[in-house]
Amino acid sequence: MKYEVLGKNVKKVDVLAKVLGQAKYSDDIELQGMLYAKILRSPLPHAKILSVDIGKAQNLPGVSAIITAKDVPYNDFGGEAEDQVILAGDKVRYVGDPVVAVAAESEEIAENALQLIDVKYEELPAVFDFRDALKPGAPKLHENVAPVHEFGLNWSKSDNAPELQETSNLKTHRKIRVGDVENGFKNSDLVIQDNFWTQRMEHCHIEPHAAIAVMSADGKMTVTTCLSMPFVVQAQLAKVLGIPLAKVRIVQAESGGNFGGRNDMSVEPYAALLAKKTGRPVKIVWTREEEFVGSTTRHLMYVEYKTGVKKNGEIIAREVKVVSDAGAYTSYGPSSLAKGCICSSGPYRIPNFKVDGYLVFTNNPVGGAMRGFGAAQVLAAEETHMDHIAKELAMDPVQFRLKNALQNGDRSVTGQVLHSVGISETILKASEAMKWSEKLTGPEKKTGPVRRGIGIAAVLYPVTITEEANPAGAYVKIYPDGAATVQIGLVDTGQGAKTVMAQIAAETLGMPLGDITVVCGDTDTDPYDLGCVASRGTYTNGNAVKLAATAAKQRILEVAAEKLSVSADALETANGKVYVKEFPEKSIPISEAATISYHHGKPISEVATFNPPNTALDPETGQGNPFPTYAYATQVAEVEVDTRTGVVKVLKIAAAHDVGKAINAALVRSQISGGIGFGMGMALLEDMVLDQGRNLNPNFVDYLVPTSIDIPEIEPIIVEENEPTGPYGAKGIGEQSCVPTAPAIMNAIYNATGIRLNTLPATPDRLLKALKNAPTEAI
Amino acid sequence: MQIKFTLNGKEVEVNVKPNSTLLEVLRGILKLTGTKKGCARGECGACTVLLDGQPVCSCLVLSPSVDHREVVTIEGLGTQDNLHPLQEAFMEYGAVHCGFCTPGMLLSAKALLDEKPNPTEEEIKIAISGNLCRCTGYIPIVRAIQSCTTENKTIRGLDKK
C-alpha cells in the first residue's frame, strides 16, 4: 500500500518552539498577583494527627492563606478508589502524605511558613514489607477493605507461607483460570519454579510537577498543568472543589515528560483550593525531592512462576502468583495488577494456566502508573523464568520461545482470539540482527575476568486501557482556504501525538501535511478523551481522527461531484486536490470545494468518536476481552560483565517491535531508543531505597537514571503485523519499548557469567555477591 | 547588589540578592524562561548555560560571580530566522521529545563543538553526560550533534527505513 504521508519521516510539529527555548511549561508562566504554594508533608509513615497549629505560620508576613483537611470540600480522591486524601485529617499513611498547604508571596516565604507549622502526631505501628502487611494482626492502613482468605504464597524456601485467614491490607485479588494446571503439571516431563523481585522506581521526568490555578469571578477554576488524563483530573478536581465539571477547565501547558507520573491528580488541588481561598492565581512547583517522595512510584512486585513443559519444549501448564506492593493508597494499583496478571502468560500458547494477583497496602510511597504498568515487572520475571526452563531443557532460548509463540487464531489466557500476532517475526528479526546462533555460547565456556553474553526477551503488550471503555474523539474542520484543523482530546506529552494525528488526517483527507494543524490541551473545547496512557494514543485517537477526516472528505467529494458533474464515488483526493479518478486533470482544489460548501451555509466540520469494545474479565475465571489487540516485541541484548567489579556494560540491543503499522517510523524508532533507556534503568541502575518508609535517595546522585554514556548501540527494527481495527493498521509503541529490556539484559548476564539474579536491579554489589557464592563451574 | 554582565551578546545590569543563583536571576528577574529548573541541585543539567563559553549548571552558580563575565542562554543560541545548526539538527534527527532537556543539551553541545569541531561519538556522549534526558534514550541527540561536526559523519541506523 503506497501512502502519501504515512510511514514517512516527517518532522515533529512542535519542535521549533522547544529548540528556541520558547515552549512554555507550567513553571514558565507568570500571572499578575500570583502566589506560590508549598505542601507540608508527614515525616512519619503511619500516625494519627492529634493537632495542627498554623497560628505562627499565618502571622508570617507574606503568607496569604493556609489550608488543612477541613478546608477541602471533598477530601477523598484516587485513580481507582477514593482512599487517598488531598490533606490528611485523621491520619497519615506514608512519609510524604500531605497535611497542610500554604500560599505566600514567594516560594521562600511559603517554605519558611512550613517550618512554623506545628503538627502533633501519635505514631502508629507501620508495615513496610507486604509479607508483614498480610500477617494476622498487622497494622491496618484503611478501614472498609474487605478481608480475604488464605492464599498460601511460598515466600522462599525457608519461610513458611503465612497463615492468612483474614487480613485487611489486601485490596485486590485477581484471578485467571484456564484448563487444569495440576493435571498439566502431572503430564509434564519437567516442572521449573522461580521467584523474582522487582524494585520501586520513579518516573523522573525532567520537568517537575507544576501547576497554576486561577479562579475567575464567575467561579470558574482554570488550572494550567501537565497531565496525561486532563478529563479524568477535571472530574476529580470538580469533585474536590464541590463544583460542576463545566466550571473546571484544565489547560495543558507544554509537557515535560510523563511515563505515568502525570496520571494522578497531584499539584492541581492545592493550587486550586488556595486560588479559591485567596482570590489570586496560585502556582505550585514540586522540588526534585518531592518528585521522589510525593509522586507515585512503580509498584514493587514479587512474582512466583511454575511452568511444566514436555521434553520437546512444549509448555503444558503455568501457574503464577503476583504480589504488588500498593504503598499507602490504591491509585492505579488494581488495573496495573490486572495488566500484569493478564500478561503473565508471556506471548505464548498455554493450555493450562492459573494466575493469582494480590495488591497489598503498606506504609510506603504510593504505587501508581508507570510505563509498563504491572506487565513490565511480571514479564521481567516471566522472561528470565523462560530462560531458566530453556537451560534445563538444554534448548536454545530462541527456539524454545518460537516453539511456544502465539500465532494468529490462538487464544490469550483470557480466552480472546488473537489476531495481528507478530511475536515470531520479532523473535526471528531481533535474534538475526544480533547474530544469535553465532554468539550463543553457554556460560560454562566463558573464561577470563571480562565476559560477554547475549540474552533475549519476548513480550506481548496490550493496547488501550484494561477492561474498560476508553473513548477518544476528534473534530476536523476544513477552512475555505483548504487548510484543516484537527482537534483531539489526547495530549502530547512529548511522544509526538500531534504529529501522528496530523499525518493520519493528511493521509485520509488527501492534503499536504503542512496544511493540517492539530490542536489539543483544553478540556473546555476538546472532545472527550480518556488520556495519553496505556499505549492507546495512536490507536484510539488515530481511529477517531480517521473517522472524522473520512466524513469531512466525503463532504468535499459531494460538493466537488456537483461542481465537476460526476458522482462522488468517481472522485478521489490527493495533494490538496479533488480529482476524477479516470481523468485526473479534471480537478478542483479542496479549497474551492470547501469555499463552495461555506457559501452554501455548510462549513465543513465533522466530529467522530471511537471506543474499543473492551469487556471486563469474569472475576473467577478471568475470561473476557480486556483489550482490542496486543502489540509484540523482542529485544536481544549483548552485555559485557566485569566479574571483578560486577559492572555490566550493555554493548548492543536489537529491538524488534510489532507496531501494526508505523505511522511515523522515525518517531517509533525514537520511542524504541527512549524505551530502552528507560528499561536499562530498570535492569541495572534504578532503585528507590526506603528505610522504614523513608526515601533515602530522593535525588539524581543516589537514584541513578541512565545518562548518555550508559546507552548501548541500538538497532531498532519495525515489524508491521497489520492490525485491522487500528488506523491504517497501527497498534501502539509507548510502553512495549521498555518492557523486554530488563529481562533481555538479565538473561545476557546469565549467558555471560552463569549467574541468574532474581532481583532487579542487577547492581554490581548483587552480581559480585552472587559470583562469590556461585558454584565453581560457572567461574 | 548590582552586577553587570554580558548576556547573549548584550550588556545587562541587574540588582540581585547576594545568595541568589544565576538560574533564579535568569528566570525570576530577567524573565528568560528558556533555561529550565529540573532539580536546583546541579544533578540534571536542565539549567545549563554557557559561562565564558563553558557549560555550567546555572542553579549552582551564585549570581554575583557572573559579574563582568559572559553568559549565553538558549535564547542567545539562535532565532527563528537564524537557527543555529544544532537547533536545526535537533529538529531533523528527532532529538526533541518533551523538550525540557533540550535547551541544556543544545548548550552543552555548542560548548563541545566550539572547542572541538570534530569530536568522536564517545566525546559527544561524555559532553552531554551531565544532561539527563528521560524521553529519547540519547541516541537521536548524539546523532543530531554528530551531524554538525565538520566531518559530517554518516549516521548509521536511526534514519534508515
mmCIF file of C-alpha atoms in Angstrom, chain A residues 84-218:
data_model
loop_
_atom_site.group_PDB
_atom_site.id
_atom_site.type_symbol
_atom_site.label_atom_id
_atom_site.label_comp_id
_atom_site.label_asym_id
_atom_site.label_seq_id
_atom_site.Cartn_x
_atom_site.Cartn_y
_atom_site.Cartn_z
ATOM 1 C CA GLN A 84 -6.382 8.919 49.248
ATOM 2 C CA VAL A 85 -6.816 12.386 50.737
ATOM 3 C CA ILE A 86 -5.847 15.826 49.498
ATOM 4 C CA LEU A 87 -4.827 16.870 53.018
ATOM 5 C CA ALA A 88 -4.625 14.291 55.791
ATOM 6 C CA GLY A 89 -7.155 14.913 58.560
ATOM 7 C CA ASP A 90 -7.217 11.957 60.919
ATOM 8 C CA LYS A 91 -4.065 10.075 59.970
ATOM 9 C CA VAL A 92 -1.100 9.877 57.658
ATOM 10 C CA ARG A 93 -0.150 6.663 55.921
ATOM 11 C CA TYR A 94 3.234 7.275 54.294
ATOM 12 C CA VAL A 95 6.251 9.544 54.700
ATOM 13 C CA GLY A 96 5.279 12.387 52.414
ATOM 14 C CA ASP A 97 1.494 12.302 52.904
ATOM 15 C CA PRO A 98 0.332 15.952 52.526
ATOM 16 C CA VAL A 99 -1.062 17.585 55.676
ATOM 17 C CA VAL A 100 -1.061 21.366 55.162
ATOM 18 C CA ALA A 101 -0.699 23.676 52.165
ATOM 19 C CA VAL A 102 0.440 27.302 52.239
ATOM 20 C CA ALA A 103 0.197 30.129 49.695
ATOM 21 C CA ALA A 104 2.588 33.065 50.049
ATOM 22 C CA GLU A 105 4.074 35.973 48.121
ATOM 23 C CA SER A 106 7.228 33.983 47.334
ATOM 24 C CA GLU A 107 8.419 30.394 47.407
ATOM 25 C CA GLU A 108 10.875 31.316 50.126
ATOM 26 C CA ILE A 109 8.173 32.722 52.391
ATOM 27 C CA ALA A 110 5.984 29.683 51.756
ATOM 28 C CA GLU A 111 8.863 27.378 52.710
ATOM 29 C CA ASN A 112 9.551 29.410 55.849
ATOM 30 C CA ALA A 113 5.872 29.204 56.745
ATOM 31 C CA LEU A 114 6.025 25.398 56.601
ATOM 32 C CA GLN A 115 8.740 25.476 59.253
ATOM 33 C CA LEU A 116 6.402 27.391 61.571
ATOM 34 C CA ILE A 117 3.535 24.905 61.354
ATOM 35 C CA ASP A 118 3.305 22.555 64.301
ATOM 36 C CA VAL A 119 1.687 19.188 63.685
ATOM 37 C CA LYS A 120 1.452 16.796 66.612
ATOM 38 C CA TYR A 121 1.369 13.121 65.695
ATOM 39 C CA GLU A 122 0.791 9.920 67.586
ATOM 40 C CA GLU A 123 2.893 7.352 65.845
ATOM 41 C CA LEU A 124 1.195 4.077 64.905
ATOM 42 C CA PRO A 125 2.834 0.734 64.165
ATOM 43 C CA ALA A 126 3.657 0.524 60.486
ATOM 44 C CA VAL A 127 4.348 -2.152 57.882
ATOM 45 C CA PHE A 128 6.889 -1.819 55.080
ATOM 46 C CA ASP A 129 7.019 -5.328 53.702
ATOM 47 C CA PHE A 130 3.894 -6.833 52.197
ATOM 48 C CA ARG A 131 4.675 -10.090 53.997
ATOM 49 C CA ASP A 132 4.231 -8.247 57.281
ATOM 50 C CA ALA A 133 1.183 -6.398 56.000
ATOM 51 C CA LEU A 134 -0.531 -9.731 55.325
ATOM 52 C CA LYS A 135 0.065 -11.276 58.742
ATOM 53 C CA PRO A 136 -2.845 -11.593 61.143
ATOM 54 C CA GLY A 137 -2.926 -8.618 63.482
ATOM 55 C CA ALA A 138 -0.896 -6.452 61.116
ATOM 56 C CA PRO A 139 -1.409 -2.693 61.418
ATOM 57 C CA LYS A 140 -4.382 -1.753 59.272
ATOM 58 C CA LEU A 141 -3.918 1.110 56.820
ATOM 59 C CA HIS A 142 -7.504 1.539 55.692
ATOM 60 C CA GLU A 143 -10.909 0.812 57.104
ATOM 61 C CA ASN A 144 -13.523 -0.824 54.904
ATOM 62 C CA VAL A 145 -11.149 -3.036 52.960
ATOM 63 C CA ALA A 146 -12.786 -6.437 52.658
ATOM 64 C CA PRO A 147 -10.883 -9.250 54.350
ATOM 65 C CA VAL A 148 -9.595 -12.015 52.104
ATOM 66 C CA HIS A 149 -8.931 -15.636 52.869
ATOM 67 C CA GLU A 150 -5.901 -17.840 52.834
ATOM 68 C CA PHE A 151 -3.855 -17.952 49.714
ATOM 69 C CA GLY A 152 -0.638 -19.710 50.580
ATOM 70 C CA LEU A 153 2.281 -17.998 48.861
ATOM 71 C CA ASN A 154 5.653 -19.632 49.295
ATOM 72 C CA TRP A 155 7.842 -16.705 50.201
ATOM 73 C CA SER A 156 11.084 -18.556 49.950
ATOM 74 C CA LYS A 157 12.386 -21.997 50.628
ATOM 75 C CA SER A 158 12.953 -21.159 54.278
ATOM 76 C CA ASP A 159 9.937 -19.034 55.232
ATOM 77 C CA ASN A 160 6.602 -20.648 55.860
ATOM 78 C CA ALA A 161 3.582 -19.445 53.996
ATOM 79 C CA PRO A 162 1.817 -17.027 56.363
ATOM 80 C CA GLU A 163 -1.493 -18.081 57.819
ATOM 81 C CA LEU A 164 -3.762 -15.600 56.233
ATOM 82 C CA GLN A 165 -7.288 -16.348 57.244
ATOM 83 C CA GLU A 166 -8.098 -12.713 57.402
ATOM 84 C CA THR A 167 -6.210 -9.618 56.561
ATOM 85 C CA SER A 168 -7.370 -6.151 55.871
ATOM 86 C CA ASN A 169 -4.394 -4.819 53.938
ATOM 87 C CA LEU A 170 -5.247 -6.912 50.894
ATOM 88 C CA LYS A 171 -7.001 -4.582 48.490
ATOM 89 C CA THR A 172 -7.434 -6.694 45.390
ATOM 90 C CA HIS A 173 -7.277 -10.335 44.334
ATOM 91 C CA ARG A 174 -7.328 -11.051 40.588
ATOM 92 C CA LYS A 175 -7.644 -14.492 39.057
ATOM 93 C CA ILE A 176 -7.380 -16.152 35.680
ATOM 94 C CA ARG A 177 -8.178 -19.841 35.285
ATOM 95 C CA VAL A 178 -7.730 -21.866 32.123
ATOM 96 C CA GLY A 179 -7.851 -25.659 31.956
ATOM 97 C CA ASP A 180 -6.354 -27.700 34.820
ATOM 98 C CA VAL A 181 -2.848 -26.798 35.928
ATOM 99 C CA GLU A 182 -2.474 -29.637 38.424
ATOM 100 C CA ASN A 183 -3.191 -32.162 35.726
ATOM 101 C CA GLY A 184 -0.939 -30.236 33.376
ATOM 102 C CA PHE A 185 1.980 -30.457 35.797
ATOM 103 C CA LYS A 186 1.369 -34.179 36.176
ATOM 104 C CA ASN A 187 1.617 -34.588 32.401
ATOM 105 C CA SER A 188 4.792 -32.508 32.148
ATOM 106 C CA ASP A 189 8.253 -34.014 31.802
ATOM 107 C CA LEU A 190 9.807 -31.138 33.704
ATOM 108 C CA VAL A 191 8.442 -28.609 36.161
ATOM 109 C CA ILE A 192 10.510 -25.472 36.877
ATOM 110 C CA GLN A 193 9.901 -22.938 39.632
ATOM 111 C CA ASP A 194 11.306 -19.449 40.061
ATOM 112 C CA ASN A 195 10.618 -16.368 42.101
ATOM 113 C CA PHE A 196 11.531 -12.816 41.309
ATOM 114 C CA TRP A 197 11.584 -9.372 42.904
ATOM 115 C CA THR A 198 11.248 -6.065 41.086
ATOM 116 C CA GLN A 199 12.004 -2.654 42.512
ATOM 117 C CA ARG A 200 10.266 0.560 43.309
ATOM 118 C CA MET A 201 11.088 3.135 40.621
ATOM 119 C CA GLU A 202 10.384 6.803 39.979
ATOM 120 C CA HIS A 203 9.350 8.338 36.654
ATOM 121 C CA CYS A 204 11.946 11.109 36.832
ATOM 122 C CA HIS A 205 10.503 13.197 34.024
ATOM 123 C CA ILE A 206 12.882 16.136 33.933
ATOM 124 C CA GLU A 207 10.104 18.728 34.335
ATOM 125 C CA PRO A 208 8.813 18.571 37.929
ATOM 126 C CA HIS A 209 5.081 18.574 38.657
ATOM 127 C CA ALA A 210 3.852 22.165 38.384
ATOM 128 C CA ALA A 211 0.511 23.895 38.033
ATOM 129 C CA ILE A 212 -1.094 27.337 38.128
ATOM 130 C CA ALA A 213 -4.696 27.797 39.219
ATOM 131 C CA VAL A 214 -6.880 30.846 38.648
ATOM 132 C CA MET A 215 -10.461 31.285 39.757
ATOM 133 C CA SER A 216 -12.499 33.768 37.789
ATOM 134 C CA ALA A 217 -15.210 35.968 39.276
ATOM 135 C CA ASP A 218 -17.971 33.684 37.973
#
